[in-house]
Tab-separated table of C-alpha atoms in Angstrom:
chain	number	residue	atom	x	y	z
A	1212	UNK	CA	-0.003	0.054	0.054
A	1213	UNK	CA	3.005	2.448	0.694
A	1214	UNK	CA	4.152	2.175	-2.912
A	1215	UNK	CA	0.771	2.950	-4.199
A	1216	UNK	CA	0.360	5.822	-1.766
A	1217	UNK	CA	3.664	7.124	-3.136
A	1218	UNK	CA	2.543	6.596	-6.678
A	1219	UNK	CA	-0.904	8.474	-5.947
A	1220	UNK	CA	1.089	11.490	-4.523
A	1221	UNK	CA	3.220	11.637	-7.664
A	1222	UNK	CA	-0.085	11.663	-9.593
A	1223	UNK	CA	-1.684	14.416	-7.846
A	1224	UNK	CA	1.208	16.606	-6.974
A	1225	UNK	CA	2.263	17.010	-10.713
A	1226	UNK	CA	0.234	20.059	-12.206
A	1227	UNK	CA	0.791	18.714	-15.632
A	1228	UNK	CA	-1.397	15.665	-14.776
A	1229	UNK	CA	-4.326	17.998	-13.783
A	1230	UNK	CA	-3.715	19.917	-17.159
A	1231	UNK	CA	-4.279	16.656	-18.958
A	1232	UNK	CA	-7.323	15.704	-17.149
A	1233	UNK	CA	-8.724	19.359	-17.985
A	1234	UNK	CA	-7.735	18.875	-21.722
A	1235	UNK	CA	-9.460	15.468	-21.758
A	1236	UNK	CA	-12.591	17.046	-20.486
A	1237	UNK	CA	-12.427	19.961	-23.043
A	1238	UNK	CA	-11.575	17.491	-25.834
A	1239	UNK	CA	-14.620	15.235	-24.940
A	1240	UNK	CA	-17.194	17.954	-24.127
A	1241	UNK	CA	-16.261	19.848	-27.492
A	1242	UNK	CA	-16.416	16.542	-29.470
A	1243	UNK	CA	-20.000	15.769	-28.105
A	1244	UNK	CA	-20.906	19.355	-27.851
A	1245	UNK	CA	-20.462	20.339	-31.508
A	1246	UNK	CA	-21.217	16.805	-33.353
A	1247	UNK	CA	-24.863	17.422	-33.528
A	1248	UNK	CA	-24.311	20.589	-35.400
A	1249	UNK	CA	-21.778	18.875	-37.703
A	1250	UNK	CA	-24.001	16.185	-38.326
A	1251	UNK	CA	-27.049	18.118	-39.118
A	1252	UNK	CA	-25.137	20.283	-41.412
A	1253	UNK	CA	-23.422	17.367	-43.325
A	1254	UNK	CA	-26.124	14.968	-43.717
A	1255	UNK	CA	-25.049	14.051	-47.284
A	1256	UNK	CA	-21.248	13.821	-46.428
A	1257	UNK	CA	-22.175	11.148	-43.538
A	1258	UNK	CA	-25.133	9.666	-45.019
A	1259	UNK	CA	-27.140	10.108	-42.100
A	1260	UNK	CA	-28.862	12.817	-40.125
A	1261	UNK	CA	-29.945	13.533	-36.175
A	1262	UNK	CA	-33.368	12.032	-37.116
A	1263	UNK	CA	-31.556	8.557	-37.117
A	1264	UNK	CA	-30.849	6.684	-33.821
A	1265	UNK	CA	-27.381	5.928	-35.042
A	1266	UNK	CA	-26.418	9.440	-35.739
A	1267	UNK	CA	-27.412	10.490	-32.113
A	1268	UNK	CA	-25.527	7.407	-30.797
A	1269	UNK	CA	-22.479	8.583	-32.851
A	1270	UNK	CA	-22.831	12.068	-30.792
A	1271	UNK	CA	-22.586	10.344	-27.429
A	1272	UNK	CA	-19.894	7.863	-28.440
A	1273	UNK	CA	-17.582	10.863	-29.107
A	1274	UNK	CA	-17.492	11.288	-25.325
A	1275	UNK	CA	-14.883	8.818	-25.111
A	1276	UNK	CA	-12.389	10.594	-27.437
A	1277	UNK	CA	-10.197	11.719	-24.394
A	1278	UNK	CA	-8.718	8.497	-24.337
A	1279	UNK	CA	-5.268	9.512	-25.740
A	1280	UNK	CA	-4.818	11.593	-22.439
A	1281	UNK	CA	-4.955	8.095	-20.475
A	1282	UNK	CA	-1.937	6.860	-22.298
A	1283	UNK	CA	-0.301	10.144	-21.962
A	1284	UNK	CA	-0.367	10.004	-18.280
A	1285	UNK	CA	0.748	6.436	-18.136
A	1286	UNK	CA	3.712	7.507	-20.248
A	1287	UNK	CA	4.430	10.327	-17.829
A	1288	UNK	CA	4.164	8.436	-14.769
A	1289	UNK	CA	7.134	6.070	-16.016
A	1290	UNK	CA	9.034	8.052	-18.431
A	1291	UNK	CA	8.776	11.144	-16.277
A	1292	UNK	CA	10.692	9.149	-13.711
A	1293	UNK	CA	13.647	8.995	-16.117
A	1294	UNK	CA	13.238	12.604	-17.504
A	1295	UNK	CA	13.328	14.118	-14.165
A	1296	UNK	CA	15.847	11.599	-12.749
A	1297	UNK	CA	13.327	10.529	-9.673
A	1298	UNK	CA	13.895	6.900	-10.906
A	1299	UNK	CA	16.875	6.727	-8.884
A	1300	UNK	CA	14.922	7.842	-5.677
A	1301	UNK	CA	12.159	5.499	-6.468
A	1302	UNK	CA	14.274	2.554	-7.087
A	1303	UNK	CA	16.568	3.350	-4.055
A	1304	UNK	CA	13.220	3.314	-1.832
A	1305	UNK	CA	11.962	0.286	-3.359
A	1306	UNK	CA	14.653	-1.652	-5.103
A	1307	UNK	CA	12.629	-4.729	-6.161
A	1308	UNK	CA	11.532	-3.309	-9.524
A	1309	UNK	CA	8.756	-5.703	-10.232
A	1310	UNK	CA	6.853	-4.556	-7.103
A	1311	UNK	CA	7.480	-0.993	-8.185
A	1312	UNK	CA	6.341	-1.459	-11.801
A	1313	UNK	CA	3.331	-3.501	-10.411
A	1314	UNK	CA	2.372	-0.505	-8.168
A	1315	UNK	CA	2.903	1.972	-10.931
A	1316	UNK	CA	0.905	-0.052	-13.541
A	1317	UNK	CA	-1.887	-0.329	-10.986
A	1318	UNK	CA	-1.813	3.506	-10.451
A	1319	UNK	CA	-1.758	4.147	-14.222
A	1320	UNK	CA	-4.836	1.956	-14.478
A	1321	UNK	CA	-6.496	4.037	-11.670
A	1322	UNK	CA	-5.492	7.275	-13.145
A	1323	UNK	CA	-6.571	6.271	-16.748
A	1324	UNK	CA	-10.062	5.238	-15.156
A	1325	UNK	CA	-10.450	8.574	-13.579
A	1326	UNK	CA	-9.611	10.494	-16.653
A	1327	UNK	CA	-11.752	8.576	-18.827
A	1328	UNK	CA	-14.866	8.310	-16.378
A	1329	UNK	CA	-14.682	12.157	-15.795
A	1330	UNK	CA	-13.896	13.354	-19.278
A	1331	UNK	CA	-16.501	10.658	-20.651
A	1332	UNK	CA	-19.268	11.957	-18.174
A	1333	UNK	CA	-18.293	15.713	-19.077
A	1334	UNK	CA	-18.611	14.633	-22.877
A	1335	UNK	CA	-22.114	13.070	-22.346
A	1336	UNK	CA	-23.319	16.127	-20.458
A	1337	UNK	CA	-22.160	18.371	-23.308
A	1338	UNK	CA	-23.712	15.957	-25.713
A	1339	UNK	CA	-26.837	16.178	-23.969
A	1340	UNK	CA	-26.763	20.075	-23.928
A	1341	UNK	CA	-25.925	19.959	-27.826
A	1342	UNK	CA	-28.689	17.591	-28.685
A	1343	UNK	CA	-31.127	19.796	-26.638
A	1344	UNK	CA	-30.993	22.151	-29.598
A	1345	UNK	CA	-32.519	19.573	-31.750
A	1346	UNK	CA	-35.967	18.606	-30.253
A	1347	UNK	CA	-36.950	16.553	-33.296
A	1348	UNK	CA	-33.798	14.289	-33.050
A	1349	UNK	CA	-33.965	10.502	-32.562
A	1350	UNK	CA	-33.648	9.066	-29.213
A	1351	UNK	CA	-30.410	7.509	-28.582
A	1352	UNK	CA	-30.284	3.552	-27.950
A	1353	UNK	CA	-30.953	2.368	-24.539
A	1354	UNK	CA	-27.632	0.957	-23.983
A	1355	UNK	CA	-25.220	3.691	-25.209
A	1356	UNK	CA	-24.626	5.538	-22.142
A	1357	UNK	CA	-23.876	2.383	-20.183
A	1358	UNK	CA	-21.667	0.658	-23.041
A	1359	UNK	CA	-19.716	4.091	-23.556
A	1360	UNK	CA	-18.972	4.358	-19.800
A	1361	UNK	CA	-17.816	0.660	-19.630
A	1362	UNK	CA	-15.620	1.325	-22.560
A	1363	UNK	CA	-14.266	4.400	-20.858
A	1364	UNK	CA	-13.506	2.538	-17.790
A	1365	UNK	CA	-11.850	-0.482	-19.497
A	1366	UNK	CA	-9.952	1.577	-22.186
A	1367	UNK	CA	-8.803	3.924	-19.571
A	1368	UNK	CA	-7.205	1.226	-17.386
A	1369	UNK	CA	-5.677	-0.497	-20.438
A	1370	UNK	CA	-4.334	2.611	-21.929
A	1371	UNK	CA	-2.756	3.784	-18.745
A	1372	UNK	CA	-1.025	0.381	-18.440
A	1373	UNK	CA	0.287	0.490	-22.117
A	1374	UNK	CA	1.288	4.196	-21.328
A	1375	UNK	CA	3.514	2.769	-18.479
A	1376	UNK	CA	4.887	0.096	-20.677
A	1377	UNK	CA	5.903	2.659	-23.405
A	1378	UNK	CA	7.574	4.795	-20.848
A	1379	UNK	CA	9.431	1.764	-19.681
A	1380	UNK	CA	10.573	0.602	-22.872
A	1381	UNK	CA	11.384	3.851	-24.616
A	1382	UNK	CA	12.193	5.990	-21.437
A	1383	UNK	CA	12.464	9.222	-23.378
A	1384	UNK	CA	9.142	10.969	-22.467
A	1385	UNK	CA	8.744	13.142	-25.528
A	1386	UNK	CA	9.443	10.541	-27.915
A	1387	UNK	CA	7.185	7.923	-26.217
A	1388	UNK	CA	4.362	10.659	-26.310
A	1389	UNK	CA	4.881	11.633	-29.776
A	1390	UNK	CA	5.114	8.046	-30.781
A	1391	UNK	CA	1.885	7.342	-29.098
A	1392	UNK	CA	0.170	10.408	-30.776
A	1393	UNK	CA	1.336	9.307	-34.104
A	1394	UNK	CA	0.205	5.590	-33.675
A	1395	UNK	CA	-3.299	6.432	-32.431
A	1396	UNK	CA	-4.075	9.566	-34.731
A	1397	UNK	CA	-2.580	8.487	-37.871
A	1398	UNK	CA	-1.330	4.845	-38.101
A	1399	UNK	CA	-4.336	3.178	-36.161
A	1400	UNK	CA	-7.096	4.896	-38.080
A	1401	UNK	CA	-5.272	4.284	-41.431
A	1402	UNK	CA	-5.140	0.656	-40.609
A	1403	UNK	CA	-8.577	0.591	-39.340
A	1404	UNK	CA	-9.895	2.096	-42.783
A	1405	UNK	CA	-7.447	0.138	-45.179
A	1406	UNK	CA	-7.711	-3.274	-43.380
A	1407	UNK	CA	-10.687	-3.269	-41.228
A	1408	UNK	CA	-10.290	-6.975	-40.750
A	1409	UNK	CA	-6.988	-6.537	-39.140
A	1410	UNK	CA	-7.771	-2.884	-37.748
A	1411	UNK	CA	-10.781	-4.113	-35.760
A	1412	UNK	CA	-8.055	-5.998	-33.429
A	1413	UNK	CA	-6.473	-2.734	-32.743
A	1414	UNK	CA	-6.984	-0.213	-29.834
A	1415	UNK	CA	-9.107	2.075	-31.562
A	1416	UNK	CA	-11.240	-0.609	-33.261
A	1417	UNK	CA	-11.452	-2.450	-29.978
A	1418	UNK	CA	-12.747	0.713	-28.198
A	1419	UNK	CA	-15.140	1.382	-30.959
A	1420	UNK	CA	-16.327	-2.204	-30.738
A	1421	UNK	CA	-16.817	-2.114	-26.798
A	1422	UNK	CA	-19.440	0.636	-27.546
A	1423	UNK	CA	-21.574	-1.758	-29.567
A	1424	UNK	CA	-22.493	1.017	-32.086
A	1425	UNK	CA	-24.800	0.126	-34.805
A	1426	UNK	CA	-23.555	2.825	-37.509
A	1427	UNK	CA	-23.282	2.127	-41.230
A	1428	UNK	CA	-21.979	4.965	-43.340
A	1429	UNK	CA	-20.841	4.065	-46.824
A	1430	UNK	CA	-20.213	7.553	-47.513
A	1431	UNK	CA	-17.307	7.448	-44.971
A	1432	UNK	CA	-16.549	3.680	-45.630
A	1433	UNK	CA	-17.519	2.878	-41.749
A	1434	UNK	CA	-19.759	0.046	-40.891
A	1435	UNK	CA	-19.560	-0.982	-37.088
A	1436	UNK	CA	-21.054	-4.494	-37.925
A	1437	UNK	CA	-17.422	-5.295	-39.080
A	1438	UNK	CA	-16.058	-4.649	-35.579
A	1439	UNK	CA	-15.859	-7.127	-32.733
A	1440	UNK	CA	-18.795	-7.626	-30.308
A	1441	UNK	CA	-18.464	-5.505	-27.105
A	1442	UNK	CA	-17.392	-8.411	-24.916
A	1443	UNK	CA	-14.915	-9.759	-27.254
A	1444	UNK	CA	-13.493	-6.377	-27.866
A	1445	UNK	CA	-13.257	-5.845	-24.179
A	1446	UNK	CA	-11.425	-9.003	-23.525
A	1447	UNK	CA	-8.760	-8.434	-26.372
A	1448	UNK	CA	-8.254	-4.956	-25.093
A	1449	UNK	CA	-7.434	-6.318	-21.557
A	1450	UNK	CA	-5.361	-8.882	-23.324
A	1451	UNK	CA	-3.174	-5.839	-24.676
A	1452	UNK	CA	-3.080	-4.692	-21.068
A	1453	UNK	CA	-1.649	-7.925	-19.721
A	1454	UNK	CA	0.909	-8.119	-22.545
A	1455	UNK	CA	2.146	-4.696	-22.297
A	1456	UNK	CA	2.326	-5.001	-18.231
A	1457	UNK	CA	4.309	-8.003	-18.432
A	1458	UNK	CA	6.742	-6.577	-20.998
A	1459	UNK	CA	7.013	-3.396	-18.676
A	1460	UNK	CA	8.001	-5.442	-15.696
A	1461	UNK	CA	10.347	-7.748	-17.643
A	1462	UNK	CA	12.212	-4.750	-19.328
A	1463	UNK	CA	12.396	-2.637	-15.870
A	1464	UNK	CA	14.127	-5.845	-14.319
A	1465	UNK	CA	16.875	-6.254	-16.951
A	1466	UNK	CA	17.952	-2.467	-17.475
A	1467	UNK	CA	20.278	-0.476	-15.297
A	1468	UNK	CA	18.871	2.757	-13.835
A	1469	UNK	CA	20.823	5.905	-14.919
B	211	UNK	CA	35.555	-4.267	13.602
B	212	UNK	CA	32.579	-5.068	11.877
B	213	UNK	CA	32.367	-4.767	7.872
B	214	UNK	CA	29.500	-2.726	6.819
B	215	UNK	CA	30.090	-2.735	3.004
B	216	UNK	CA	32.010	-5.308	1.149
B	217	UNK	CA	33.055	-5.273	-2.617
B	218	UNK	CA	34.021	-8.736	-3.660
B	219	UNK	CA	35.835	-9.062	-7.031
B	220	UNK	CA	33.351	-6.596	-8.459
B	221	UNK	CA	33.263	-6.217	-12.220
B	222	UNK	CA	31.150	-3.783	-14.102
B	223	UNK	CA	31.457	-4.039	-17.867
B	224	UNK	CA	30.108	-1.906	-20.751
B	225	UNK	CA	31.008	-3.785	-24.104
B	226	UNK	CA	34.517	-4.854	-23.692
B	227	UNK	CA	35.323	-1.788	-21.309
B	228	UNK	CA	35.526	-2.800	-17.490
B	229	UNK	CA	34.391	0.460	-15.741
B	230	UNK	CA	34.986	-1.382	-12.544
B	231	UNK	CA	37.656	-3.958	-12.726
B	232	UNK	CA	37.820	-6.711	-10.152
B	233	UNK	CA	37.364	-4.500	-7.110
B	234	UNK	CA	37.715	-6.148	-3.825
B	235	UNK	CA	37.451	-3.748	-0.619
B	236	UNK	CA	35.757	-3.355	2.645
B	237	UNK	CA	34.289	-0.455	4.696
B	238	UNK	CA	34.348	-0.549	8.176
B	239	UNK	CA	31.211	0.128	10.390
B	240	UNK	CA	31.054	3.514	12.226
B	241	UNK	CA	33.572	5.162	10.257
B	242	UNK	CA	33.795	7.850	7.417
B	243	UNK	CA	35.450	6.366	4.458
B	244	UNK	CA	36.546	8.576	1.408
B	245	UNK	CA	35.983	6.931	-1.823
B	246	UNK	CA	38.718	8.466	-4.132
B	247	UNK	CA	39.766	8.338	-7.598
B	248	UNK	CA	40.181	10.363	-10.749
B	249	UNK	CA	37.153	11.127	-13.092
B	250	UNK	CA	35.958	8.223	-14.822
B	251	UNK	CA	37.913	5.750	-12.353
B	252	UNK	CA	34.464	3.976	-11.717
B	253	UNK	CA	33.462	5.436	-8.242
B	254	UNK	CA	29.855	6.190	-9.318
B	255	UNK	CA	29.567	2.852	-11.296
B	256	UNK	CA	30.681	1.086	-8.117
B	257	UNK	CA	28.295	3.068	-5.977
B	258	UNK	CA	25.543	2.418	-8.480
B	259	UNK	CA	26.094	-1.457	-8.418
B	260	UNK	CA	26.172	-1.258	-4.434
B	261	UNK	CA	22.758	0.072	-4.348
B	262	UNK	CA	21.076	-1.997	-6.968
B	263	UNK	CA	20.717	0.634	-9.635
B	264	UNK	CA	23.293	-1.293	-12.077
B	265	UNK	CA	23.736	-4.989	-12.051
B	266	UNK	CA	27.282	-6.122	-11.471
B	267	UNK	CA	28.772	-8.163	-14.436
B	268	UNK	CA	30.222	-10.325	-11.875
B	269	UNK	CA	31.403	-10.393	-8.377
B	270	UNK	CA	29.479	-8.762	-5.561
B	271	UNK	CA	28.586	-5.628	-3.534
B	272	UNK	CA	27.045	-6.058	-0.420
B	273	UNK	CA	25.829	-3.975	2.700
B	274	UNK	CA	25.803	-6.042	5.949
B	275	UNK	CA	26.076	-9.176	3.986
B	276	UNK	CA	23.364	-8.698	1.725
B	277	UNK	CA	22.649	-7.347	-1.620
B	278	UNK	CA	20.833	-3.850	-1.458
B	279	UNK	CA	17.795	-5.290	-3.002
B	280	UNK	CA	17.623	-7.957	-0.505
B	281	UNK	CA	17.676	-5.343	2.564
B	282	UNK	CA	14.256	-4.923	4.478
B	283	UNK	CA	13.042	-1.534	4.134
B	284	UNK	CA	16.358	-0.280	2.766
B	285	UNK	CA	15.732	3.310	3.235
B	286	UNK	CA	15.998	2.603	7.120
B	287	UNK	CA	19.345	0.815	6.780
B	288	UNK	CA	21.164	2.909	3.913
B	289	UNK	CA	20.773	6.426	2.854
B	290	UNK	CA	21.941	7.319	-0.684
B	291	UNK	CA	23.079	10.656	-2.561
B	292	UNK	CA	24.045	9.864	-5.963
B	293	UNK	CA	23.663	13.283	-7.637
B	294	UNK	CA	21.736	16.480	-7.052
B	295	UNK	CA	18.980	15.138	-9.660
B	296	UNK	CA	16.472	12.560	-8.208
B	297	UNK	CA	13.901	15.020	-7.439
B	298	UNK	CA	11.097	16.451	-9.412
B	299	UNK	CA	11.732	20.007	-10.360
B	300	UNK	CA	7.978	21.211	-10.374
B	301	UNK	CA	7.342	19.914	-6.946
B	302	UNK	CA	8.585	21.617	-3.725
B	303	UNK	CA	11.147	20.264	-1.744
B	304	UNK	CA	8.782	18.972	0.824
B	305	UNK	CA	6.408	17.456	-1.694
B	306	UNK	CA	9.307	15.539	-3.128
B	307	UNK	CA	10.332	14.290	0.212
B	308	UNK	CA	6.535	13.223	0.863
B	309	UNK	CA	6.675	11.045	-2.030
B	310	UNK	CA	9.760	9.218	-0.922
B	311	UNK	CA	8.492	9.040	2.737
B	312	UNK	CA	5.153	7.480	1.412
B	313	UNK	CA	7.091	4.928	-0.541
B	314	UNK	CA	9.146	3.810	2.554
B	315	UNK	CA	5.988	4.107	5.231
B	316	UNK	CA	7.750	6.808	6.794
B	317	UNK	CA	5.505	9.171	8.780
B	318	UNK	CA	5.137	12.774	7.068
B	319	UNK	CA	6.366	14.412	10.331
B	320	UNK	CA	9.822	13.061	9.674
B	321	UNK	CA	9.818	15.224	6.505
B	322	UNK	CA	9.785	18.302	8.478
B	323	UNK	CA	12.441	17.050	10.906
B	324	UNK	CA	15.020	16.318	8.024
B	325	UNK	CA	14.132	19.394	6.268
B	326	UNK	CA	14.955	21.221	9.584
B	327	UNK	CA	18.239	19.291	10.031
B	328	UNK	CA	19.377	20.418	6.759
B	329	UNK	CA	18.247	23.824	7.282
B	330	UNK	CA	15.775	23.876	4.442
B	331	UNK	CA	12.565	24.596	6.518
B	332	UNK	CA	12.067	28.089	4.997
B	333	UNK	CA	12.518	26.769	1.442
B	334	UNK	CA	10.532	23.692	1.912
B	335	UNK	CA	7.470	24.926	-0.226
B	336	UNK	CA	9.481	26.281	-2.876
B	337	UNK	CA	9.665	24.458	-6.187
B	338	UNK	CA	12.816	22.234	-6.356
B	339	UNK	CA	13.916	23.720	-9.822
B	340	UNK	CA	14.225	27.212	-8.113
B	341	UNK	CA	16.630	25.772	-5.430
B	342	UNK	CA	20.537	26.732	-5.950
B	343	UNK	CA	22.900	23.677	-6.381
B	344	UNK	CA	23.685	23.863	-2.598
B	345	UNK	CA	20.150	23.652	-1.717
B	346	UNK	CA	19.660	20.751	-4.118
B	347	UNK	CA	22.346	19.039	-2.389
B	348	UNK	CA	20.885	19.650	1.123
B	349	UNK	CA	17.499	18.293	-0.109
B	350	UNK	CA	19.392	15.179	-1.291
B	351	UNK	CA	20.940	14.725	2.042
B	352	UNK	CA	17.532	15.030	3.643
B	353	UNK	CA	16.284	12.385	1.347
B	354	UNK	CA	19.243	10.200	2.368
B	355	UNK	CA	18.647	10.435	6.223
B	356	UNK	CA	14.620	10.344	5.796
B	357	UNK	CA	14.838	6.860	7.093
B	358	UNK	CA	17.462	7.421	9.894
B	359	UNK	CA	19.656	4.936	8.292
B	360	UNK	CA	22.935	3.276	9.769
B	361	UNK	CA	24.800	3.671	6.396
B	362	UNK	CA	25.207	6.664	4.170
B	363	UNK	CA	26.524	6.466	0.674
B	364	UNK	CA	27.228	9.845	-0.736
B	365	UNK	CA	28.721	10.391	-4.251
B	366	UNK	CA	30.076	13.685	-4.550
B	367	UNK	CA	27.993	15.601	-2.047
B	368	UNK	CA	30.179	18.633	-2.024
B	369	UNK	CA	29.661	19.283	-5.711
B	370	UNK	CA	28.929	22.956	-6.403
B	371	UNK	CA	28.955	23.848	-2.758
B	372	UNK	CA	30.640	27.202	-1.888
B	373	UNK	CA	33.200	27.355	0.957
B	374	UNK	CA	30.281	27.809	3.444
B	375	UNK	CA	28.444	25.079	2.028
B	376	UNK	CA	31.366	22.767	2.199
B	377	UNK	CA	31.902	23.787	5.920
B	378	UNK	CA	28.468	22.980	6.551
B	379	UNK	CA	28.543	19.599	5.060
B	380	UNK	CA	31.710	18.622	6.943
B	381	UNK	CA	29.944	19.650	10.152
B	382	UNK	CA	26.928	17.866	9.018
B	383	UNK	CA	28.627	14.514	8.083
B	384	UNK	CA	30.648	14.624	11.591
B	385	UNK	CA	27.407	15.036	13.516
B	386	UNK	CA	26.145	11.938	11.546
B	387	UNK	CA	29.256	9.873	12.028
B	388	UNK	CA	29.248	10.903	15.680
B	389	UNK	CA	26.054	8.854	16.113
B	390	UNK	CA	27.806	5.812	14.853
B	391	UNK	CA	26.721	5.879	11.082
B	392	UNK	CA	28.880	4.378	8.409
B	393	UNK	CA	29.576	7.122	5.735
B	394	UNK	CA	31.152	6.074	2.439
B	395	UNK	CA	31.607	9.428	0.632
B	396	UNK	CA	33.251	10.219	-2.835
B	397	UNK	CA	34.621	13.254	-3.676
B	398	UNK	CA	37.286	15.305	-5.652
B	399	UNK	CA	38.032	17.909	-2.688
B	400	UNK	CA	40.772	16.223	-1.432
B	401	UNK	CA	41.908	18.871	1.092
B	402	UNK	CA	38.310	18.865	2.564
B	403	UNK	CA	38.260	14.915	2.596
B	404	UNK	CA	41.528	15.077	4.624
B	405	UNK	CA	39.536	16.851	7.274
B	406	UNK	CA	36.660	14.724	7.178
B	407	UNK	CA	37.322	11.034	6.637
B	408	UNK	CA	39.003	8.336	8.875
B	409	UNK	CA	39.608	5.821	6.100
B	410	UNK	CA	40.383	6.080	2.434
B	411	UNK	CA	39.520	3.692	-0.659
B	412	UNK	CA	41.324	4.770	-3.839
B	413	UNK	CA	40.621	3.479	-7.347
B	414	UNK	CA	42.098	4.047	-10.676
B	415	UNK	CA	40.716	2.693	-14.021
B	416	UNK	CA	38.151	0.733	-12.108
B	417	UNK	CA	40.877	-1.047	-9.922
B	418	UNK	CA	41.702	-0.749	-6.327
B	419	UNK	CA	45.044	1.034	-5.889
B	420	UNK	CA	45.009	1.860	-2.012
B	421	UNK	CA	42.962	1.322	1.104
B	422	UNK	CA	43.170	1.868	4.878
B	423	UNK	CA	43.167	4.466	7.560
B	424	UNK	CA	43.791	7.836	6.001
B	425	UNK	CA	47.118	8.546	8.037
B	426	UNK	CA	48.339	5.081	6.641
B	427	UNK	CA	47.606	5.724	3.156
B	428	UNK	CA	48.904	9.360	3.221
B	429	UNK	CA	52.501	8.117	4.610
B	430	UNK	CA	53.320	11.480	5.998
B	431	UNK	CA	52.073	13.483	2.781
B	432	UNK	CA	48.931	15.513	2.360
B	433	UNK	CA	46.195	13.314	0.927
B	434	UNK	CA	46.254	15.194	-2.304
B	435	UNK	CA	50.044	14.278	-2.672
B	436	UNK	CA	49.573	10.852	-1.893
B	437	UNK	CA	46.471	10.528	-4.105
B	438	UNK	CA	48.623	12.029	-7.056
B	439	UNK	CA	51.465	9.828	-6.532
B	440	UNK	CA	49.350	6.668	-6.442
B	441	UNK	CA	47.217	7.850	-9.553
B	442	UNK	CA	50.290	9.131	-11.351
B	443	UNK	CA	49.066	12.658	-11.327
B	444	UNK	CA	45.546	11.951	-12.672
B	445	UNK	CA	43.674	14.533	-10.783
B	446	UNK	CA	41.000	15.425	-13.332
């Protein structure tokens, strides 16, 4: 418990972590707040409008878009130790590295969940406000809010863990963050678009699958029926977490601390 | 005399280069031992192997007969200052120590005590990045004594200190040693070390070249003269 308490203090004492939480809230709120306007004014582009349930569901699904910040916090919790030189104090206080990493992974999962629950909650509220300007819009599906929150919790935990693993492997904080951003914003969407059969097993595809959306937009080449069912997507994403956690622990045990 | 720290045929290699080359030496309990050597002699690498931050390629480095990693609650047995980094610049000195204290299960009240001991109470809530180098060294010392350890391992604690800071450090180390602590301290400040240490341990190119009581190693010379003779004039 003492190591977890120490990791909690690292999390809440560093202002940059609060900045990331605020950024996640703003991104999610902005995403859901303005999506109704975009959808209603670009009906031909998307192939559907707010009079259809799939459009309204996609508005609320946008609430999960802050997940990038969960991975960044995970990276900062680990790579930040090497950037600021605090890894020395950390591993002198608790020289059993596997134990330190296990606690850090646990705290990154908690941090990721907190970021995702708060930002997704804010996004859903902003979506409700945005949708209130369209009284004739369709009703959202009954399970969209629950599915989105479950996806937020699982993706927050797993991405936090992946972040710590990346920070352990790469150690250079800026390089790890830029790499994660390029992967999640460029490589992952391209793979998802070009090879949906393989892309559905990648993080973005799995998170989308977890929300069990029913959206088909031939205009955008987007059909959620190609994605894994919610439970399968959840299990595969958790599998990513296990693999990355094991990699982080194995790596930390072997390398010298500078 | 009880042996507090023992190096047994310690080797640390980076590729074909032996930074520490078959080093065997002992540090006696309750004494201040100066760990001397030119730049690149392998002092810091040796100390990093001792506290488990670097894995020895072969041989051993033990404290009270155990690897650092195998000590129960190591912070209560060994305090370490390896450099003035090690603390987060965006956090206050006090917050940095509270993070370490929490990890070691040390009450927060002890943080205030050690800050007072190193005379940093007034700067406790200031961000660490605004500290002078001397203040950073004092904060590092505060971190080292947080667990009230029996052994202190200090790598160049006088680096960057002005004369007043060095005088303060000498007094501080003497006060810690008078309580029966074992102190292993590396430094380039040979005149200062002559005033501070009981024993010396000198290495060059990763190898032990002299060890024993200070007077015995000096052999009538000053510590600096003896050091220059032993290392072939390699001060830098």
